[in-house]
PDB file of C-alpha atoms in Angstrom:
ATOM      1  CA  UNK A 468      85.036  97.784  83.831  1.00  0.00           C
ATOM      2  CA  UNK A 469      85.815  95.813  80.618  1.00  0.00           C
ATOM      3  CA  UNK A 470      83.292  96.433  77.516  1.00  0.00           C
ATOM      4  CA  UNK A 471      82.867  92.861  75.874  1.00  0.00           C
ATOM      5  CA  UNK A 472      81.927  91.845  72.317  1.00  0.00           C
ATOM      6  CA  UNK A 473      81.199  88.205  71.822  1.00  0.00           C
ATOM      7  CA  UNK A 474      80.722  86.895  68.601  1.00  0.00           C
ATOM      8  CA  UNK A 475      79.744  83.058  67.707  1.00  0.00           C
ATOM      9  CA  UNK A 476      77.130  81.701  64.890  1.00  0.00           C
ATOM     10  CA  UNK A 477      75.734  79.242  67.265  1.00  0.00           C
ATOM     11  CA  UNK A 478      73.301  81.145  69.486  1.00  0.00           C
ATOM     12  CA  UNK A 479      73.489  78.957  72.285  1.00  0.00           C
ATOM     13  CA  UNK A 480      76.938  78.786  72.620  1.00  0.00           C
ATOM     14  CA  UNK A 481      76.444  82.486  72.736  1.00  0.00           C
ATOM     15  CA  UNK A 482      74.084  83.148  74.879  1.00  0.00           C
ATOM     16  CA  UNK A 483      76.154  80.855  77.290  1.00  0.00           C
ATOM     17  CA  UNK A 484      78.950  82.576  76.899  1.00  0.00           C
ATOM     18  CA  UNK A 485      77.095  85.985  77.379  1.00  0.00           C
ATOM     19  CA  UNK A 486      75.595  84.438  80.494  1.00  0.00           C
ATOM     20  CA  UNK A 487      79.124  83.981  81.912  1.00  0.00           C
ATOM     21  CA  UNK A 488      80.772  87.606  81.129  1.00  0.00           C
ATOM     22  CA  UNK A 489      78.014  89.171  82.558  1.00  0.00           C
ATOM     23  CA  UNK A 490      78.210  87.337  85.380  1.00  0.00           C
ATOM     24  CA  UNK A 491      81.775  88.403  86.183  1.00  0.00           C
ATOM     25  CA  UNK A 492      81.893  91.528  88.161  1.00  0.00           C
ATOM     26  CA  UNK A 493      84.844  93.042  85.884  1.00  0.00           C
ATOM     27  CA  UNK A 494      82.652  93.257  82.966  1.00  0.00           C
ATOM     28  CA  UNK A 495      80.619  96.155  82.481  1.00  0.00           C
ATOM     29  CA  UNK A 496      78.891  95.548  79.643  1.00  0.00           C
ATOM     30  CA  UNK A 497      78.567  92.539  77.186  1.00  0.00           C
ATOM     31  CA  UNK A 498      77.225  92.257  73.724  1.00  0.00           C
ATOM     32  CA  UNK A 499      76.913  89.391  71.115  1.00  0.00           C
ATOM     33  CA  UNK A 500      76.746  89.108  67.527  1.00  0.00           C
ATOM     34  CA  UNK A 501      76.519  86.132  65.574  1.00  0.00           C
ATOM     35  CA  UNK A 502      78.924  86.176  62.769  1.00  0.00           C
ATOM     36  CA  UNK A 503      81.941  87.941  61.800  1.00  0.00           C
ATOM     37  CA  UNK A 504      80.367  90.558  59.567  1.00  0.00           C
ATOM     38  CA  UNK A 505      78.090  91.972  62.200  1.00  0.00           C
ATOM     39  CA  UNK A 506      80.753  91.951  64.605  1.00  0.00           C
ATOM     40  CA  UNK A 507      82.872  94.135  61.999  1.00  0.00           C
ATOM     41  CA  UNK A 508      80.310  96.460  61.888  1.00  0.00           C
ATOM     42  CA  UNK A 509      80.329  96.762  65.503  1.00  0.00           C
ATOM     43  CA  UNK A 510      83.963  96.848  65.628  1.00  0.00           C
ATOM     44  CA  UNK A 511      84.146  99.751  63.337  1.00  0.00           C
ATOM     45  CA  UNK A 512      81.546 101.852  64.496  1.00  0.00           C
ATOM     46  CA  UNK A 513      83.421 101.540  67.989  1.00  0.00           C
ATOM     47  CA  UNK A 514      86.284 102.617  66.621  1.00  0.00           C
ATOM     48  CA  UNK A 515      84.971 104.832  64.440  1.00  0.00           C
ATOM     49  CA  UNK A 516      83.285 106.508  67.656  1.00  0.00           C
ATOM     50  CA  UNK A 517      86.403 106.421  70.028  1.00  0.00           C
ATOM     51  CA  UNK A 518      86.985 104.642  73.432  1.00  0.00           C
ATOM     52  CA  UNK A 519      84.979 106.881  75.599  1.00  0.00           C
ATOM     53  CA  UNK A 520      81.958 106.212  73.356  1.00  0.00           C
ATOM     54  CA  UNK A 521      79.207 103.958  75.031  1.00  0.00           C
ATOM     55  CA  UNK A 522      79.575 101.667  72.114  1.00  0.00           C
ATOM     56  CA  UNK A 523      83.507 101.640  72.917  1.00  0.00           C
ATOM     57  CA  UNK A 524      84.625  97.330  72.505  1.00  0.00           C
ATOM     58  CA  UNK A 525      87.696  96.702  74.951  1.00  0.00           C
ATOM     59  CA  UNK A 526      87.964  92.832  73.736  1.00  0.00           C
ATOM     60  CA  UNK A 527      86.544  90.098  71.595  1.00  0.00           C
ATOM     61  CA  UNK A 528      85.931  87.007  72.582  1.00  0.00           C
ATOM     62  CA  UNK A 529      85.880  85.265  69.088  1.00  0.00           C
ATOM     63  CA  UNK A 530      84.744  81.934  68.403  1.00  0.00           C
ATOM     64  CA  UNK A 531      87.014  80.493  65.407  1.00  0.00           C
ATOM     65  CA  UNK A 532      85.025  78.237  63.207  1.00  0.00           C
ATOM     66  CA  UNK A 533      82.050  80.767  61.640  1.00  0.00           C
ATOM     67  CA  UNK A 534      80.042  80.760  58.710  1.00  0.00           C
ATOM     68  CA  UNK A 535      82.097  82.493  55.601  1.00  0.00           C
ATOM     69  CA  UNK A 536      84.620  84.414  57.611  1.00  0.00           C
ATOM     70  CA  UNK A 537      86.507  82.797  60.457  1.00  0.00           C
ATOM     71  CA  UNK A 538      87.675  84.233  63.949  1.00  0.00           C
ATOM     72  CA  UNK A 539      90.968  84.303  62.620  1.00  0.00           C
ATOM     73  CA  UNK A 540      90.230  86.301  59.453  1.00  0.00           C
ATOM     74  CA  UNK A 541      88.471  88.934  61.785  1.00  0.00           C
ATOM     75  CA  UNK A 542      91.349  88.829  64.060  1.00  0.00           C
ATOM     76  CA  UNK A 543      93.804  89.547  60.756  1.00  0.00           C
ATOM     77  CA  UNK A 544      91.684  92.022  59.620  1.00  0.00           C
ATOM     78  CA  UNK A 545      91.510  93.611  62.976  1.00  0.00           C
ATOM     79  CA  UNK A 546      95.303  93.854  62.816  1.00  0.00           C
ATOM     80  CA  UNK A 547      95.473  96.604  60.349  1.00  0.00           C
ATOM     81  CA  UNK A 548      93.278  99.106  62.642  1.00  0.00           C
ATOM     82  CA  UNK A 549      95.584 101.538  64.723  1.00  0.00           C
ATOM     83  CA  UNK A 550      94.132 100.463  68.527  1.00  0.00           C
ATOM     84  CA  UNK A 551      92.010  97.388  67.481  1.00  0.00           C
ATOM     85  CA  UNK A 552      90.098  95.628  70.590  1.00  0.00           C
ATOM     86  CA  UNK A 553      91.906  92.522  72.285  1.00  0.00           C
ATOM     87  CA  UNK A 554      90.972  89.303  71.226  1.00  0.00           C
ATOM     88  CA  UNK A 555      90.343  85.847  73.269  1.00  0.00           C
ATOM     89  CA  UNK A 556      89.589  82.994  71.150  1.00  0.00           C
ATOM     90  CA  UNK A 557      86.689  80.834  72.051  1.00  0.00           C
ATOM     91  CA  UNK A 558      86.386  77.451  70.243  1.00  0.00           C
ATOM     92  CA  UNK A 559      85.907  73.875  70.396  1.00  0.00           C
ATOM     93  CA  UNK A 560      89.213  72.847  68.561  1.00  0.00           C
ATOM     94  CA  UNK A 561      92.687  73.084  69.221  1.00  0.00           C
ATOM     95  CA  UNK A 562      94.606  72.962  66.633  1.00  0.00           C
ATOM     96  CA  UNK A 563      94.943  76.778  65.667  1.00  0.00           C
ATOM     97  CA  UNK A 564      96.582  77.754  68.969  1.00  0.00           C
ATOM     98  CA  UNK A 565      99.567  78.415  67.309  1.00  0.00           C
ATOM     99  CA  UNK A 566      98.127  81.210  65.022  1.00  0.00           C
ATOM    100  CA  UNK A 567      95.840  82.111  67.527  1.00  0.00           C
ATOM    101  CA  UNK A 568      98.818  83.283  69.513  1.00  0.00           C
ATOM    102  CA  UNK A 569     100.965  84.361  65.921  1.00  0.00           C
ATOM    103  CA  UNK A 570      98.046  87.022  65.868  1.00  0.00           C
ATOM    104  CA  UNK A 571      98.271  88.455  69.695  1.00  0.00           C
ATOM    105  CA  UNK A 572      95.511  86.660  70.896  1.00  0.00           C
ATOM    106  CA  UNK A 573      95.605  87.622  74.284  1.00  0.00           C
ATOM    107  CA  UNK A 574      94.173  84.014  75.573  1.00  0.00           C
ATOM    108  CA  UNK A 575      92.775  80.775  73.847  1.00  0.00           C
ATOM    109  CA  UNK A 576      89.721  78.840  75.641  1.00  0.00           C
ATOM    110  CA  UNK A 577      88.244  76.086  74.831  1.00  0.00           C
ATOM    111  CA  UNK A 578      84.783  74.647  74.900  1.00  0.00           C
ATOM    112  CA  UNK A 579      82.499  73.859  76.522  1.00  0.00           C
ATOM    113  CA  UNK A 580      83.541  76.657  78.417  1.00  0.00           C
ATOM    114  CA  UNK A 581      84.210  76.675  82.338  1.00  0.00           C
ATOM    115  CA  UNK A 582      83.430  79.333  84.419  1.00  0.00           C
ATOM    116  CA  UNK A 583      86.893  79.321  86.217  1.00  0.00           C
ATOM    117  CA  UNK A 584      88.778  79.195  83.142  1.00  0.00           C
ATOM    118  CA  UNK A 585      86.859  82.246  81.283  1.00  0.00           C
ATOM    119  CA  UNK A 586      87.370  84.502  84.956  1.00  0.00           C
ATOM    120  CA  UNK A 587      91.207  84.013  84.017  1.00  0.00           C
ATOM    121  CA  UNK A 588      90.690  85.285  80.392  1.00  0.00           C
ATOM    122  CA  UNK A 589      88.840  87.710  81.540  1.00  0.00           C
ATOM    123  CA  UNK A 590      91.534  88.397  84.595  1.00  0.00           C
ATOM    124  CA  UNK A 591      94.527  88.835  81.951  1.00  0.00           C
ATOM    125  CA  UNK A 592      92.460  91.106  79.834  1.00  0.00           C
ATOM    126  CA  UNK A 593      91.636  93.281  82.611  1.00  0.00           C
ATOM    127  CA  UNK A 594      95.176  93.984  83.415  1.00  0.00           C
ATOM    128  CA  UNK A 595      96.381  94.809  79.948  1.00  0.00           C
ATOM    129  CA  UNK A 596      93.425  97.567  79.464  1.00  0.00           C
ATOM    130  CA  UNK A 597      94.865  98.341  82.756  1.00  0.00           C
ATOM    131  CA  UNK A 598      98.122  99.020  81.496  1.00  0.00           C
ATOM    132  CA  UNK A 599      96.699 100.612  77.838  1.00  0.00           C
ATOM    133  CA  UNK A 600      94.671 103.241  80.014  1.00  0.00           C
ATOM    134  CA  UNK A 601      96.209 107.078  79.687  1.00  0.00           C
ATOM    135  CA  UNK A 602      97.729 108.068  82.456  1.00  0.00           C
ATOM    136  CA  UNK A 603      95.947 110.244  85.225  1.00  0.00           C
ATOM    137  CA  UNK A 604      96.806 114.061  84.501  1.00  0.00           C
ATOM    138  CA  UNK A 605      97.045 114.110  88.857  1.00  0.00           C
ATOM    139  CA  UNK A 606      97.939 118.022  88.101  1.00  0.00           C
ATOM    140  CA  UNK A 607      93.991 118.762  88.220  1.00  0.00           C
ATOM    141  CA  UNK A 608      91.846 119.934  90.820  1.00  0.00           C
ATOM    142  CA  UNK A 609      90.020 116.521  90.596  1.00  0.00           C
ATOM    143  CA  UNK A 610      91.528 112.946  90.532  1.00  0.00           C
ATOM    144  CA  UNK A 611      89.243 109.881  88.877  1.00  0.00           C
ATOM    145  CA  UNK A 612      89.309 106.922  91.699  1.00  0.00           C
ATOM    146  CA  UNK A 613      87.226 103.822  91.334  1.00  0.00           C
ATOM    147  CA  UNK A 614      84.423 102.466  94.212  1.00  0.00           C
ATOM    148  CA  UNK A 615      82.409  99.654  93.128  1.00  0.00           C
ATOM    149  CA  UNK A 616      82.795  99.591  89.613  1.00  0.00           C
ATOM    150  CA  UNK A 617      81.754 103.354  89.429  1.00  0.00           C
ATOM    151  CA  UNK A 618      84.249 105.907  88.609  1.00  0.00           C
ATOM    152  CA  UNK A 619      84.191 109.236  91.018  1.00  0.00           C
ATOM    153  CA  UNK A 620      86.160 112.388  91.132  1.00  0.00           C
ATOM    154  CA  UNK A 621      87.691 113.517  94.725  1.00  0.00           C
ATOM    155  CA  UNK A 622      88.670 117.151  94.904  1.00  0.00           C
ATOM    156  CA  UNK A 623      92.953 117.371  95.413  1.00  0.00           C
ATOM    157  CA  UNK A 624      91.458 120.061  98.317  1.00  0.00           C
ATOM    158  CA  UNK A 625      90.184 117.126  99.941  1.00  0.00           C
ATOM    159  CA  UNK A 626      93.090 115.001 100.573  1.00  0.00           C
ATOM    160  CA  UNK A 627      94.788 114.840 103.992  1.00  0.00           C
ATOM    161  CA  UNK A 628      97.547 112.725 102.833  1.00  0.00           C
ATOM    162  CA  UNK A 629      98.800 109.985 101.176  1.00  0.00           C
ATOM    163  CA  UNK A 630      99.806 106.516 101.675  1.00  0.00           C
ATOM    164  CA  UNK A 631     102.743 104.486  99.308  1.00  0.00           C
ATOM    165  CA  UNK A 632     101.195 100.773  98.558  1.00  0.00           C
ATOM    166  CA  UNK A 633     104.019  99.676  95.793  1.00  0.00           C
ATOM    167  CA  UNK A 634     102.938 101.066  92.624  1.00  0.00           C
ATOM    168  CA  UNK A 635     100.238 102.777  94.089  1.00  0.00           C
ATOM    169  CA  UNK A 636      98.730 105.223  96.483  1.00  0.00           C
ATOM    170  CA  UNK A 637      96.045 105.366  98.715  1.00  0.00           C
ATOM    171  CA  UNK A 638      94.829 109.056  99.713  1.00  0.00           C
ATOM    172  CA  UNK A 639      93.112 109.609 102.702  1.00  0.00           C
ATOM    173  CA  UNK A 640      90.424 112.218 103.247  1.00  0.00           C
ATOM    174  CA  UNK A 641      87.963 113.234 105.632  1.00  0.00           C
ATOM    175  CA  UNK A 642      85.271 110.179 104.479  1.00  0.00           C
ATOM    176  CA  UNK A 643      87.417 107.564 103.888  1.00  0.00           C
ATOM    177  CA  UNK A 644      90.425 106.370 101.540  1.00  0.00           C
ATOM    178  CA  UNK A 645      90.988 105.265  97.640  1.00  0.00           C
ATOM    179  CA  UNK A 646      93.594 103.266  96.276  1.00  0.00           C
ATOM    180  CA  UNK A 647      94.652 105.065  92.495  1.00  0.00           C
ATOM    181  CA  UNK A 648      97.659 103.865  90.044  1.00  0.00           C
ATOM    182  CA  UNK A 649      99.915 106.674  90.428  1.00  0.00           C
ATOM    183  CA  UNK A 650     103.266 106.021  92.348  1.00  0.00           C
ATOM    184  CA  UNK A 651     103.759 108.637  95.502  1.00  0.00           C
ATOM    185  CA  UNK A 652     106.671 110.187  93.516  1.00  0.00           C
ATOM    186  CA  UNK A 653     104.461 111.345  91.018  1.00  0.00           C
ATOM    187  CA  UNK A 654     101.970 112.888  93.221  1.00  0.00           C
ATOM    188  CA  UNK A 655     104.972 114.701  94.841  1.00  0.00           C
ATOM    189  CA  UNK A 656     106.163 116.396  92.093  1.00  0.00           C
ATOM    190  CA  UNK A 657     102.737 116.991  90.610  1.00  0.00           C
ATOM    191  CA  UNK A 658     100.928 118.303  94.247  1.00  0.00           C
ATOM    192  CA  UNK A 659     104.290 120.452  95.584  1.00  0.00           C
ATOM    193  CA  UNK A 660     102.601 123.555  94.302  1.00  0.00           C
ATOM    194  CA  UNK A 661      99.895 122.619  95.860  1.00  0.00           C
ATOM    195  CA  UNK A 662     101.569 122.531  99.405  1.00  0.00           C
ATOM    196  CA  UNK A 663     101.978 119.121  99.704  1.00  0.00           C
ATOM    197  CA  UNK A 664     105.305 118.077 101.626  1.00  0.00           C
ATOM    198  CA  UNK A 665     106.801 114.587 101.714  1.00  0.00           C
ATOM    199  CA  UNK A 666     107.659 113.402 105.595  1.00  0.00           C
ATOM    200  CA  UNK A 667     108.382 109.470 104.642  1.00  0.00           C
ATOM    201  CA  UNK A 668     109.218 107.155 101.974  1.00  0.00           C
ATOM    202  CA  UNK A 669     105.477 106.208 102.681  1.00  0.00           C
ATOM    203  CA  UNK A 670     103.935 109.411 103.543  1.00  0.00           C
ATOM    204  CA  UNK A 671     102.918 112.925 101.661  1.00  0.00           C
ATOM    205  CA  UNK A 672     100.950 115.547 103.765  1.00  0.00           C
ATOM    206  CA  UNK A 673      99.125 118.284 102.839  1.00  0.00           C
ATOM    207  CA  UNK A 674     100.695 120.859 105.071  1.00  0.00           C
ATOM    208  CA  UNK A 675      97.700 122.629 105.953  1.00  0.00           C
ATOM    209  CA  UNK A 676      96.103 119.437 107.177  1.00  0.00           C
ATOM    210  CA  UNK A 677      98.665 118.877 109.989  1.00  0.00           C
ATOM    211  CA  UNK A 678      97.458 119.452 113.548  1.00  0.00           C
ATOM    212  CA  UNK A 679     100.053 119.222 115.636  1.00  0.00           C
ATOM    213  CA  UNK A 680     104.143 118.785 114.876  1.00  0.00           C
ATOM    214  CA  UNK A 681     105.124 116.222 118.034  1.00  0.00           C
ATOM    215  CA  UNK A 682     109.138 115.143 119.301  1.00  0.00           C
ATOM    216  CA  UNK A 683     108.991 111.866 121.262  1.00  0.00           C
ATOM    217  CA  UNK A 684     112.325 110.706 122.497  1.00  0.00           C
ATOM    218  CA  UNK A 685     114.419 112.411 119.487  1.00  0.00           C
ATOM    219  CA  UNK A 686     111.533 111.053 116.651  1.00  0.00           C
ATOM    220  CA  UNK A 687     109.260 113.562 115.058  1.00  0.00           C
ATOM    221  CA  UNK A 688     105.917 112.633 113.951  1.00  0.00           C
ATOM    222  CA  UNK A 689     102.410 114.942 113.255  1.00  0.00           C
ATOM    223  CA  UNK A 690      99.068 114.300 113.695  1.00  0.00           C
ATOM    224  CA  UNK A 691      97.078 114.532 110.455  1.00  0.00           C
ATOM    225  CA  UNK A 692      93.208 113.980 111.963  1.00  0.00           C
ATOM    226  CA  UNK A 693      93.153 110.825 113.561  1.00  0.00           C
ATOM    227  CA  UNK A 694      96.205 109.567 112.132  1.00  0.00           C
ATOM    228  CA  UNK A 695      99.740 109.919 113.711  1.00  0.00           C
ATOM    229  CA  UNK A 696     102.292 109.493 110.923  1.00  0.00           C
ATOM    230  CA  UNK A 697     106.440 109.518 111.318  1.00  0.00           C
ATOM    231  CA  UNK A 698     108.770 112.028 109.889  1.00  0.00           C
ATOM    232  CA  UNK A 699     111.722 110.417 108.896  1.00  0.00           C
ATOM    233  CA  UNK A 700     114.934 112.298 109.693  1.00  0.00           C
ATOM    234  CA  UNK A 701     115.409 113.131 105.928  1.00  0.00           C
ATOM    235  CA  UNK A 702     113.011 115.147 106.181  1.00  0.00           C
ATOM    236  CA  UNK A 703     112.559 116.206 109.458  1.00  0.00           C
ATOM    237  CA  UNK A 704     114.415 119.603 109.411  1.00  0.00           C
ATOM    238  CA  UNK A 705     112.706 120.719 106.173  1.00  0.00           C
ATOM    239  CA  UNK A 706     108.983 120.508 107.501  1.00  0.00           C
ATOM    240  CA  UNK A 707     109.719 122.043 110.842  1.00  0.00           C
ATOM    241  CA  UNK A 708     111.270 124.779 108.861  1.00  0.00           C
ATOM    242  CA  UNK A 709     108.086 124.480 106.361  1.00  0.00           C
ATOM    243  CA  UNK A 710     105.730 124.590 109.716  1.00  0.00           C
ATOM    244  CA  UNK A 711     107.577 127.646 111.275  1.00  0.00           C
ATOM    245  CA  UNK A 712     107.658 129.694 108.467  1.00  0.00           C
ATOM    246  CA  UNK A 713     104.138 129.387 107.926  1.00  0.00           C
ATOM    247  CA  UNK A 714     103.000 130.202 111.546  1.00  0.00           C
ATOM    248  CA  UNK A 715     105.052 133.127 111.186  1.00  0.00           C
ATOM    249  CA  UNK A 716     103.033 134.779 108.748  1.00  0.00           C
TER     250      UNK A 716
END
């Protein structure tokens, strides 16, 4: 959920422009000011007070054309900070595109501002926080996973198995299933201590979790719950070895 700072010196333009970022369910939270110097001072103290703060700015959207400074001299000021928000432009003219862009604006729109057109600003600055976000420490007892906008923790202990989607995986537990941005080669390496086998290019298994180890016409699969899953030859021989050893103890 993206925190949003809007700044412009006409307060209707602002309040219209608040009206629309709140409005789109990827923003969290969305404050104006109405000149460059208050949003400095906003700016700072959100840096000052780190990105978990409440206070924490992911992106600007700056109008250009301000009342003694202009967007672009708080974008070149914002520059010299070591993790400075994003930026979007927001203006009525076009001409300063060019060093709009020069200064890693991460979008330029232009008013009067349509709704469509801000949900795509606000799409691409949604992915790069995406991609700026620390990487999940998936060594823990607990992994982060988002539902609704709200971020929970699921116990490791909890998870049956889990499911390659690209990029991602989704783990699957008693209640249900969450999709998290970790590929399933990193939650094999990280969860094999934690007796986790891998049976598929898709699948990983918590090894206590399987119910029954089944041969069908020369193709393995278990049952995990509800859910049947394949064992690829690859691996094949090492889980029934894995499963006998273990009901041998």
């Amino acid at each position: 959920m993206l925190r949003v700072l809007a700044v412009d010196d006409e307060e209707p333009a602002l309040e219209e422009l608040l009206y629309l970022l709140r409005a789109d369910p990827r923003v969290g939270g969305a404050e104006g000011a109405t000149g460059a110097t208050d949003a400095l001072r906003r700016i700072g103290a959100a840096l000052d007070a780190g990105p978990d703060d409440p206070a924490a700015v992911d992106v600007v959207f700056l109008d250009i054309h301000m009342a003694g400074l202009t967007g672009l001299d708080v974008a070149r000021l914002l520059a010299g900070f070591a993790e400075p928000p994003l930026i979007v432009f927001v203006t009525a003219h076009e001409g300063f595109a060019v060093q709009a862009f020069d200064l890693k604006a991460v979008d330029y729109v232009l008013k009067p501002v349509r709704r469509e057109r801000l949900a795509e600003a606000v799409r691409r600055v949604a992915e790069l926080v995406g991609e700026r976000a620390p990487v999940l420490d998936v060594a823990t007892d607990q992994i982060p996973v988002e539902l609704g906008g709200v971020t929970r923790f699921v116990s490791v202990d909890d998870i049956a198995y889990a499911e390659a989607q690209g990029d991602y995986a989704r783990l699957h537990t008693g209640s249900g299933s969450h999709l998290v941005r970790i590929p399933l080669t990193t939650l094999e390496e990280r969860w094999r201590a934690r007796g986790f086998v891998r049976i598929h290019r898709r699948h990983l298994v918590a090894l206590g979790r399987i119910d029954e180890l089944r041969l069908d016409a020369g193709a393995m699969s278990v049952r995990v719950g509800d859910a049947e899953l394949a064992v690829s030859r690859r691996h094949a021989r090492a889980l029934r070895d894995l499963l006998m050893r273990g009901a041998g103890r």
